[in-house]
């Protein structure tokens, strides 16, 4: 299990002085300073220096919570991004449009050298890939699961870039639900994260004024196994933190399961309130008790 808390990961465009300032007060578990899609091409160099300055100035106050989303490895921009932002205090890199495990390994090697240059501990900078933004990645999922990447701290997914790459008119059905390719991407994200024993982080909820919709969506997402969610607006962070924290009732139930097995260590199956409980329930209960609460 990763030590980083990642219930909420708030995107902050790195070229916005105002949004960077605002993010200082956010209860988001992680801030992701964005150098990619939120920043226009002409502003990338400025955004890189603003991100590096922010990490340098704020990391000691904010703790190991600052990530940067770099540009994709094949964009011609990623090496300049990394050369600017790998400075002491950087906690992680969000890698967009990841195509395969080879991309994760490549990024890891870049970080090896840049950490040494910056005088940082080897492996200090974690990686969270967006594992479903390219059609190649969707076809390479087994490779992600088969490759151990010690820097991996979580896995997230995205539907917008995938549908653009496919040339789809929309990634939604007429009733507003995800089209099959994107429910597959969502499910594969859960499997890749679980096979690496890191948290699966759900994709963004674009309608940032819709608190009721976000709450319902997060609840469903957590039931499916996601441990956290991308936020795009500060107002989403509280809702997300709440939704991905276990309730008192869930914690109490998990404790009952753990206690029941502890008092009957020879039992493989038990009954609690007339319901059968066995090994997978114990595993799930222990996971619930490990969640930040
Ligand atoms: N991080 C930090 N602060 C943010 C923020 C963010 N993601 N989004 C908004 N804010 C700030 C605004 O600057 C504003 O503060 P101010 O009054 O001091 O200027 C306040 O929160 C309220 O913002 P609001 O007016 O409700 O939203 P907006 O219209 O300014 O911005 C978005 C809407 C969608 C453009 C903005 O939320 C945003 O940039 N989100 C992140 C986008 C991104 O990074 N996308 C890439 C990943 S998909
Ligand atoms: Mg994108």
XYZ file of C-alpha atoms and ligand atoms in Angstrom:
342
model
C 0.000 0.000 0.000
C 1.186 3.484 -0.801
C 1.971 5.792 2.096
C 0.744 8.841 0.210
C -2.797 9.942 0.944
C -4.545 10.340 -2.376
C -8.249 10.720 -1.754
C -8.335 13.996 -3.655
C -5.874 15.213 -6.285
C -6.589 18.826 -7.293
C -5.444 20.035 -10.701
C -4.009 23.553 -10.605
C -2.954 25.177 -13.896
C 0.712 25.989 -13.243
C 0.614 29.279 -15.182
C -2.071 30.804 -12.945
C -0.726 32.872 -10.069
C -4.251 33.150 -8.636
C -5.004 29.440 -8.706
C -1.602 28.528 -7.298
C -2.240 30.943 -4.425
C -5.722 29.573 -3.874
C -4.453 25.981 -3.803
C -2.342 26.725 -0.710
C -5.462 26.611 1.461
C -6.997 23.570 -0.159
C -7.525 20.425 1.923
C -6.698 18.366 -1.190
C -4.450 15.430 -0.325
C -2.384 16.148 -3.449
C -2.021 19.209 -5.680
C -1.205 18.497 -9.326
C 0.402 21.518 -10.931
C -0.531 21.161 -14.578
C 1.875 21.812 -17.429
C -0.167 19.912 -20.011
C -3.658 20.602 -21.342
C -4.528 23.490 -19.023
C -1.536 25.497 -20.272
C -1.365 27.042 -23.764
C 1.716 26.211 -25.827
C 3.210 29.695 -25.605
C 2.962 29.706 -21.821
C 4.661 26.351 -21.184
C 8.098 27.835 -20.349
C 6.577 30.274 -17.880
C 4.414 27.547 -16.347
C 7.505 25.363 -15.830
C 9.320 28.057 -13.871
C 6.203 28.908 -11.868
C 5.758 25.231 -10.968
C 9.400 24.859 -9.942
C 9.221 28.026 -7.830
C 6.017 26.862 -6.178
C 7.546 23.501 -5.235
C 10.679 25.161 -3.886
C 8.756 27.762 -1.901
C 5.867 25.646 -0.590
C 6.995 22.038 -0.204
C 8.205 22.407 3.365
C 4.862 23.904 4.379
C 2.631 21.645 2.275
C 4.531 18.394 2.831
C 4.895 15.634 0.250
C 1.731 16.655 -1.572
C 2.905 18.426 -4.702
C 2.793 16.623 -8.041
C 3.335 18.022 -11.531
C 1.545 16.800 -14.637
C 4.163 16.874 -17.355
C 3.460 16.804 -21.076
C 3.420 13.377 -22.794
C 6.781 11.729 -23.503
C 6.248 12.005 -27.277
C 5.251 15.701 -27.220
C 8.763 17.121 -27.408
C 8.031 19.015 -24.191
C 8.439 16.433 -21.446
C 12.225 16.616 -21.038
C 12.118 20.389 -20.571
C 9.240 19.941 -18.110
C 11.211 17.421 -16.058
C 14.471 19.351 -16.210
C 12.638 22.341 -14.684
C 10.426 20.775 -12.063
C 12.463 17.977 -10.499
C 13.573 20.048 -7.520
C 13.670 19.139 -3.825
C 10.129 18.856 -2.497
C 8.540 17.449 -5.649
C 6.468 14.457 -4.526
C 5.389 13.023 -7.838
C 4.780 13.240 -11.549
C 1.446 12.572 -13.213
C 2.253 11.029 -16.573
C -0.451 11.700 -19.180
C -1.100 9.704 -22.357
C 1.016 6.812 -21.105
C 1.248 4.213 -23.882
C 2.812 1.228 -22.149
C 4.944 0.120 -19.232
C 7.982 1.139 -21.307
C 6.869 4.763 -20.872
C 6.832 4.322 -17.090
C 10.313 2.811 -17.151
C 11.589 5.618 -19.397
C 10.181 8.252 -17.057
C 11.708 6.423 -14.093
C 15.150 6.538 -15.696
C 14.827 10.277 -16.339
C 13.867 10.766 -12.703
C 16.855 8.677 -11.538
C 19.238 11.185 -13.143
C 17.324 14.324 -12.240
C 16.962 13.340 -8.592
C 20.717 12.767 -8.400
C 21.340 16.195 -9.958
C 18.945 17.830 -7.490
C 20.484 16.042 -4.500
C 17.215 14.236 -3.812
C 16.871 10.707 -2.454
C 16.672 8.104 -5.209
C 13.037 7.209 -5.833
C 11.684 10.270 -3.983
C 9.547 11.326 -6.949
C 6.573 8.992 -7.401
C 4.746 8.304 -10.649
C 0.988 8.179 -11.236
C 0.195 7.332 -14.860
C -3.023 8.110 -16.665
C -3.291 4.570 -17.947
C -6.130 4.770 -20.483
C -5.692 7.942 -22.532
C -4.235 6.254 -25.601
C -5.521 3.305 -27.646
C -2.031 1.761 -27.331
C -2.335 1.765 -23.535
C -5.712 0.026 -23.726
C -4.050 -2.748 -25.740
C -1.014 -2.878 -23.429
C -2.753 -3.278 -20.082
C -1.161 -6.625 -19.327
C 2.248 -5.039 -19.698
C 1.428 -2.529 -16.953
C 0.400 -5.355 -14.653
C 3.475 -7.437 -15.501
C 6.038 -4.694 -14.893
C 7.149 -3.729 -11.404
C 7.697 0.029 -11.165
C 8.812 0.884 -7.617
C 7.950 4.557 -8.088
C 4.326 3.768 -8.917
C 2.078 5.434 -6.318
C -1.320 5.098 -7.967
C -3.053 4.732 -11.312
C -5.711 6.947 -12.813
C -7.673 6.934 -16.052
C -9.153 9.416 -18.476
C -11.824 9.276 -21.142
C -11.424 12.557 -23.030
C -8.124 11.946 -24.776
C -9.046 8.344 -25.564
C -12.224 9.381 -27.349
C -10.313 12.082 -29.245
C -7.713 9.509 -30.337
C -10.464 7.116 -31.444
C -12.270 9.882 -33.343
C -15.473 9.302 -31.385
C -18.177 11.959 -31.543
C -18.664 11.447 -27.803
C -17.554 9.079 -25.063
C -21.129 8.977 -23.744
C -24.266 7.170 -24.863
C -27.372 9.212 -25.620
C -28.620 8.693 -22.036
C -25.413 10.241 -20.654
C -23.806 7.015 -19.430
C -20.252 6.064 -20.465
C -19.942 4.179 -23.765
C -18.534 0.640 -23.462
C -14.907 1.540 -24.265
C -14.821 3.938 -21.301
C -16.435 1.597 -18.796
C -13.760 -0.875 -19.897
C -11.073 1.787 -19.320
C -12.521 2.461 -15.861
C -12.467 -1.248 -15.004
C -8.970 -1.807 -16.368
C -7.721 1.077 -14.231
C -9.029 -0.790 -11.161
C -7.302 -4.023 -12.219
C -3.957 -2.420 -13.087
C -3.906 -0.535 -9.788
C -4.862 -3.624 -7.774
C -2.253 -5.777 -9.485
C 0.400 -3.229 -8.491
C -1.134 -2.828 -5.006
C -1.542 0.937 -5.397
C -4.703 3.059 -5.210
C -6.941 3.507 -8.238
C -7.818 7.180 -8.638
C -11.037 7.965 -10.485
C -11.210 10.455 -13.311
C -12.556 13.990 -13.022
C -16.186 15.050 -12.722
C -16.416 17.941 -15.140
C -19.593 19.678 -13.915
C -17.901 21.294 -10.926
C -20.997 23.165 -9.688
C -22.995 19.907 -9.368
C -22.268 18.784 -5.793
C -25.158 16.308 -5.669
C -24.003 14.633 -8.874
C -20.385 14.540 -7.710
C -21.387 13.015 -4.376
C -23.404 10.250 -6.032
C -20.684 9.597 -8.586
C -17.970 9.353 -5.911
C -20.061 7.016 -3.821
C -20.545 4.677 -6.780
C -16.863 4.950 -7.625
C -15.751 4.036 -4.127
C -18.063 1.018 -4.087
C -16.287 -0.181 -7.223
C -12.879 0.117 -5.571
C -11.541 3.566 -6.413
C -9.676 5.107 -3.478
C -9.643 8.688 -4.627
C -10.527 11.116 -7.358
C -9.162 13.885 -9.510
C -10.619 17.337 -8.693
C -10.588 20.230 -11.123
C -12.063 22.891 -8.857
C -11.365 23.623 -5.166
C -15.080 23.311 -4.341
C -14.956 19.599 -5.257
C -12.258 18.686 -2.752
C -14.332 18.492 0.419
C -16.970 16.302 -1.220
C -14.286 13.992 -2.597
C -12.409 13.705 0.719
C -15.651 12.791 2.472
C -16.738 10.302 -0.138
C -13.466 8.358 -0.142
C -13.169 8.217 3.648
C -14.871 5.277 5.337
C -17.911 6.139 7.484
C -18.022 5.341 11.219
C -20.496 2.546 10.492
C -18.166 0.991 7.912
C -15.211 1.202 10.288
C -17.225 -0.350 13.101
C -18.364 -3.203 10.871
C -14.805 -3.802 9.647
C -13.571 -3.919 13.253
C -16.245 -6.480 14.112
C -15.089 -8.726 11.274
C -11.421 -8.422 12.260
C -12.246 -9.029 15.932
C -14.417 -12.043 15.107
C -11.593 -13.710 13.190
C -9.088 -12.766 15.899
C -11.153 -14.456 18.612
C -11.704 -17.581 16.454
C -8.399 -17.963 14.620
C -9.208 -21.547 13.616
C -12.422 -20.521 11.781
C -12.361 -20.068 7.999
C -15.977 -18.924 7.887
C -18.038 -17.113 10.492
C -21.474 -15.677 10.814
C -22.053 -12.026 11.740
C -25.671 -10.887 12.128
C -26.770 -13.994 10.271
C -24.559 -13.323 7.254
C -21.651 -15.533 6.169
C -18.235 -13.869 6.439
C -15.052 -15.494 5.125
C -11.513 -14.691 4.011
C -12.290 -12.081 1.289
C -14.442 -10.192 3.818
C -11.551 -10.171 6.265
C -9.208 -8.863 3.551
C -11.714 -6.146 2.677
C -12.208 -5.239 6.359
C -8.459 -4.870 6.860
C -8.287 -2.643 3.765
C -11.105 -0.470 5.084
C -9.260 -0.008 8.378
C -6.126 1.032 6.438
C -7.971 3.847 4.608
C -7.339 7.398 5.783
C -10.113 8.401 8.175
N -7.096 25.333 -8.463
C -6.962 26.407 -7.656
N -7.806 27.441 -7.655
C -8.849 27.392 -8.496
C -9.055 26.304 -9.348
C -8.127 25.246 -9.328
N -8.254 24.179 -10.123
N -10.168 26.519 -10.059
C -10.660 27.689 -9.652
N -9.866 28.231 -8.717
C -10.061 29.493 -8.005
C -10.326 30.650 -8.931
O -9.118 31.271 -9.312
C -11.167 31.524 -8.066
O -10.337 32.183 -7.117
P -10.226 33.792 -7.126
O -11.616 34.240 -6.830
O -9.236 34.084 -6.079
O -9.773 34.114 -8.503
C -11.995 30.559 -7.249
O -11.237 29.350 -7.238
C -13.347 30.299 -7.798
O -13.228 29.896 -9.144
P -14.471 29.911 -10.127
O -14.762 31.321 -10.545
O -15.573 29.145 -9.521
O -13.944 29.085 -11.363
P -13.263 29.661 -12.668
O -14.326 29.987 -13.646
O -12.274 30.713 -12.305
O -12.452 28.400 -13.182
C -12.007 26.356 -14.295
C -13.098 27.255 -13.716
C -12.622 25.040 -14.737
C -11.341 27.048 -15.490
C -10.957 26.113 -13.179
O -11.601 25.488 -12.113
C -9.716 25.344 -13.570
O -8.786 25.923 -14.119
N -9.672 24.057 -13.259
C -8.511 23.234 -13.492
C -8.408 22.897 -14.951
C -7.280 21.967 -15.196
O -6.242 22.009 -14.587
N -7.501 21.074 -16.157
C -6.510 20.103 -16.469
C -6.882 18.778 -15.964
S -8.286 18.139 -16.756
Mg -5.942 15.430 -21.327
